[in-house]
Short mmCIF file of C-alpha atoms in Angstrom, two decimals:
data_model
loop_
_atom_site.label_atom_id
_atom_site.label_comp_id
_atom_site.label_asym_id
_atom_site.label_seq_id
_atom_site.Cartn_x
_atom_site.Cartn_y
_atom_site.Cartn_z
CA MET T 1 21.75 3.04 5.00
CA PRO T 2 19.63 -0.03 4.06
CA ASN T 3 20.71 -2.04 1.04
CA THR T 4 18.05 -1.88 -1.68
CA ASP T 5 19.52 -4.77 -3.69
CA VAL T 6 17.56 -8.04 -3.55
CA THR T 7 19.89 -10.83 -2.43
CA ARG T 8 17.47 -13.78 -2.36
CA LEU T 9 16.18 -14.60 -5.88
CA ALA T 10 17.82 -11.46 -7.22
CA GLU T 11 16.43 -12.13 -10.70
CA LYS T 12 13.01 -11.09 -9.40
CA GLN T 13 14.15 -7.54 -8.65
CA ARG T 14 12.68 -4.76 -10.80
CA ARG T 15 14.46 -1.44 -11.05
CA ASP T 16 12.10 0.44 -13.37
CA ARG T 17 10.27 3.27 -11.66
CA PRO T 18 7.01 2.87 -13.64
CA ALA T 19 6.60 -0.63 -12.17
CA LEU T 20 6.98 0.80 -8.67
CA ASP T 21 4.48 3.58 -9.37
CA ALA T 22 1.96 1.09 -10.78
CA LEU T 23 2.09 -0.99 -7.60
CA LEU T 24 1.86 2.01 -5.28
CA ASP T 25 -1.07 3.46 -7.24
CA ALA T 26 -2.98 0.17 -7.28
CA GLU T 27 -2.89 -0.60 -3.56
CA ARG T 28 -4.46 1.19 -0.61
CA VAL T 29 -2.64 -0.07 2.50
CA CYS T 30 1.03 0.06 3.43
CA HIS T 31 2.89 -1.20 6.50
CA VAL T 32 5.19 1.31 8.16
CA ALA T 33 8.10 -0.10 10.20
CA LEU T 34 10.18 1.98 12.59
CA VAL T 35 11.71 1.94 16.06
CA VAL T 36 9.85 3.88 18.77
CA ASP T 37 11.36 4.23 22.24
CA GLY T 38 13.79 1.41 21.51
CA HIS T 39 11.12 -1.05 20.35
CA PRO T 40 10.36 -2.18 16.78
CA LEU T 41 6.89 -1.35 15.50
CA VAL T 42 4.91 -2.12 12.34
CA VAL T 43 1.73 -0.17 11.61
CA PRO T 44 -0.73 -0.70 8.73
CA THR T 45 -2.10 2.55 7.35
CA ALA T 46 -3.57 4.19 4.26
CA TYR T 47 -1.28 6.12 1.94
CA ALA T 48 -1.15 7.91 -1.38
CA ARG T 49 1.57 8.48 -3.95
CA ASP T 50 2.08 12.11 -4.89
CA GLY T 51 4.63 12.15 -7.67
CA ASP T 52 7.99 11.38 -6.10
CA ARG T 53 6.76 10.94 -2.55
CA LEU T 54 4.48 8.81 -0.40
CA LEU T 55 1.95 10.57 1.79
CA LEU T 56 1.08 9.17 5.23
CA HIS T 57 -1.36 10.61 7.73
CA GLY T 58 -2.51 10.02 11.28
CA SER T 59 -3.45 11.57 14.58
CA THR T 60 -1.17 14.09 16.27
CA GLY T 61 -1.63 11.88 19.33
CA SER T 62 -0.08 8.87 17.58
CA GLY T 63 3.28 7.90 19.02
CA TRP T 64 4.59 6.41 15.80
CA MET T 65 3.50 9.42 13.76
CA ARG T 66 5.27 11.77 16.15
CA ALA T 67 8.40 9.59 15.99
CA ALA T 68 8.26 9.60 12.19
CA ALA T 69 7.78 13.37 12.13
CA GLY T 70 10.78 13.66 14.45
CA GLY T 71 13.15 12.05 11.98
CA ALA T 72 12.88 8.30 12.66
CA GLU T 73 14.09 6.07 9.84
CA LEU T 74 11.13 4.39 8.12
CA ALA T 75 10.69 1.26 6.04
CA VAL T 76 7.33 1.28 4.25
CA ALA T 77 6.14 -1.93 2.58
CA VAL T 78 3.40 -2.35 -0.02
CA THR T 79 2.49 -5.79 -1.37
CA ALA T 80 0.01 -7.06 -3.96
CA LEU T 81 -0.87 -10.76 -4.06
CA ASP T 82 -1.80 -11.64 -7.64
CA ALA T 83 -2.00 -15.44 -7.78
CA ILE T 84 -1.30 -18.72 -6.00
CA VAL T 85 1.33 -20.94 -7.63
CA VAL T 86 0.20 -24.53 -7.12
CA ALA T 87 3.24 -26.77 -7.50
CA ARG T 88 3.46 -30.54 -7.35
CA SER T 89 5.13 -30.32 -3.95
CA ALA T 90 4.46 -28.11 -0.95
CA PHE T 91 8.11 -27.01 -1.07
CA GLU T 92 7.79 -25.48 -4.55
CA SER T 93 4.33 -23.94 -4.06
CA SER T 94 4.44 -20.15 -3.93
CA MET T 95 2.71 -16.94 -5.03
CA HIS T 96 2.65 -14.32 -7.71
CA TYR T 97 3.31 -11.05 -5.95
CA ARG T 98 4.63 -7.53 -6.34
CA SER T 99 6.34 -6.22 -3.24
CA ALA T 100 8.02 -2.87 -2.64
CA VAL T 101 9.83 -1.40 0.34
CA VAL T 102 10.58 2.33 0.54
CA PHE T 103 13.26 3.53 2.96
CA GLY T 104 13.87 7.01 4.27
CA VAL T 105 13.03 9.86 6.61
CA ALA T 106 9.69 11.61 6.21
CA HIS T 107 9.03 15.30 6.66
CA ARG T 108 5.90 17.02 7.87
CA VAL T 109 3.50 18.57 5.36
CA GLU T 110 2.02 21.80 6.68
CA GLY T 111 0.11 24.87 5.57
CA GLY T 112 -1.89 24.69 2.37
CA GLY T 113 -0.10 21.52 1.40
CA GLN T 114 -1.68 19.62 4.28
CA ALA T 115 -5.26 19.91 3.02
CA ARG T 116 -4.19 18.95 -0.50
CA ALA T 117 -2.28 15.94 0.82
CA LEU T 118 -5.31 14.75 2.78
CA ASP T 119 -7.43 15.06 -0.34
CA LEU T 120 -4.91 12.89 -2.19
CA VAL T 121 -5.07 10.22 0.52
CA THR T 122 -8.87 10.30 0.29
CA GLU T 123 -8.71 10.04 -3.51
CA ALA T 124 -6.35 7.07 -3.28
CA LEU T 125 -8.94 5.27 -1.15
CA ILE T 126 -12.08 6.41 -3.00
CA PRO T 127 -11.35 8.26 -6.25
CA ARG T 128 -13.38 11.48 -6.74
CA ARG T 129 -14.75 11.36 -3.18
CA SER T 130 -13.16 14.65 -2.07
CA ALA T 131 -15.54 16.67 -4.24
CA GLU T 132 -18.56 15.00 -2.60
CA VAL T 133 -17.77 15.81 1.04
CA ARG T 134 -17.15 18.98 3.02
CA ALA T 135 -13.67 20.38 3.50
CA SER T 136 -11.74 19.45 6.63
CA THR T 137 -12.28 21.84 9.53
CA ARG T 138 -9.44 23.71 11.22
CA ARG T 139 -9.89 21.47 14.23
CA GLU T 140 -9.61 18.33 12.12
CA LEU T 141 -6.50 19.64 10.37
CA ALA T 142 -4.93 20.57 13.71
CA ALA T 143 -5.53 17.02 14.96
CA THR T 144 -3.91 15.42 11.91
CA LEU T 145 -0.27 14.88 11.02
CA VAL T 146 0.64 14.49 7.35
CA LEU T 147 4.06 13.14 6.40
CA ALA T 148 5.80 12.90 3.04
CA LEU T 149 8.38 10.18 2.39
CA PRO T 150 10.62 10.69 -0.69
CA LEU T 151 10.64 7.87 -3.23
CA GLU T 152 14.43 7.86 -3.44
CA ARG T 153 15.53 4.61 -1.78
CA TRP T 154 13.34 1.66 -2.70
CA SER T 155 13.38 -1.98 -3.65
CA LEU T 156 10.81 -3.80 -5.82
CA LYS T 157 10.50 -7.56 -6.16
CA VAL T 158 8.11 -9.30 -8.57
CA SER T 159 7.33 -13.00 -8.79
CA ASP T 160 5.19 -14.12 -11.74
CA GLY T 161 6.44 -17.49 -12.97
CA TRP T 162 5.14 -21.03 -13.28
CA PRO T 163 5.78 -23.86 -10.82
CA GLU T 164 9.39 -25.04 -10.90
CA ASP T 165 8.99 -28.69 -9.97
CA GLU T 166 11.56 -31.44 -9.78
CA PRO T 167 11.55 -33.77 -12.83
CA ALA T 168 10.41 -36.68 -10.67
CA ASP T 169 7.40 -34.66 -9.51
CA VAL T 170 6.56 -33.54 -13.06
CA ALA T 171 6.34 -37.21 -14.02
CA GLY T 172 3.81 -37.80 -11.23
CA ASP T 173 0.04 -37.34 -11.11
CA ALA T 174 -0.22 -34.17 -8.99
CA TRP T 175 -1.82 -31.14 -10.66
CA ALA T 176 0.24 -27.98 -11.09
CA GLY T 177 -0.54 -24.49 -12.31
CA VAL T 178 -1.44 -20.96 -11.31
CA VAL T 179 -4.67 -19.71 -9.73
CA PRO T 180 -5.19 -15.97 -10.38
CA LEU T 181 -6.63 -13.90 -7.54
CA ARG T 182 -9.03 -11.02 -8.13
CA ARG T 183 -10.31 -8.36 -5.74
CA THR T 184 -14.03 -7.66 -5.93
CA VAL T 185 -16.19 -4.84 -4.56
CA GLY T 186 -19.46 -5.75 -2.85
CA GLU T 187 -22.84 -4.04 -2.78
CA PRO T 188 -22.69 -0.76 -0.80
CA LEU T 189 -24.41 -0.98 2.60
CA PRO T 190 -26.02 2.27 3.80
CA ALA T 191 -25.26 3.50 7.30
CA PRO T 192 -28.09 2.90 9.81
CA ASP T 193 -28.47 6.65 10.36
CA LEU T 194 -28.47 7.61 6.66
CA ARG T 195 -31.37 9.91 5.81
CA ASP T 196 -33.98 8.59 3.40
CA GLY T 197 -33.46 9.69 -0.16
CA VAL T 198 -29.67 10.05 -0.04
CA ALA T 199 -28.41 8.21 -3.11
CA VAL T 200 -25.23 6.21 -3.44
CA PRO T 201 -22.69 8.78 -4.74
CA ALA T 202 -20.88 8.53 -8.03
CA SER T 203 -17.55 7.81 -6.35
CA VAL T 204 -18.94 4.73 -4.60
CA GLN T 205 -20.75 3.55 -7.73
CA ALA T 206 -17.47 3.86 -9.64
CA LEU T 207 -15.79 1.46 -7.22
CA ARG T 208 -18.03 -1.29 -8.58
CA ALA T 209 -17.63 -0.36 -12.24
#
């Protein structure tokens, strides 16, 4: 069983569940690591948090999804980069980040729970979008695997401090500080085949609010 204790810079570890939930709810992409046919693999994919579990989805033809559904051990990483820490030396320069890794074995979500789970993944990407589009067809549902990974074994590391420069560097003339990073949403671009008169929906407008 993987050790969830942070060993390098252990003071940066956070053990409070609300901090984990806040990170998982704020981001949209995770990286899933597992071993498939004896080879390590890392796959970026969309996800959603549903209470005490992470929801993952993909094609039934996906090798890694089939391996995960078959009981492969997973390590799922989610990271937010919040700022650049500009130190007076390259050695001390770093980042503000929040980084979580969730370990475990996922189980398949089937029946009525599958459609709900897919709606949650859609809502995590574009809130309130599910109500604006048609329901998934039986064919689409049959072609999609949905997995749920329990939020039981996890590790969260947060770095949010100032530069920690050597006294000799502090006495020098190099600038030091923190540069916050912000994610922005651009102007929506209509698809080339969009019919005239179809307005930008409320869910997309809300992304820019």
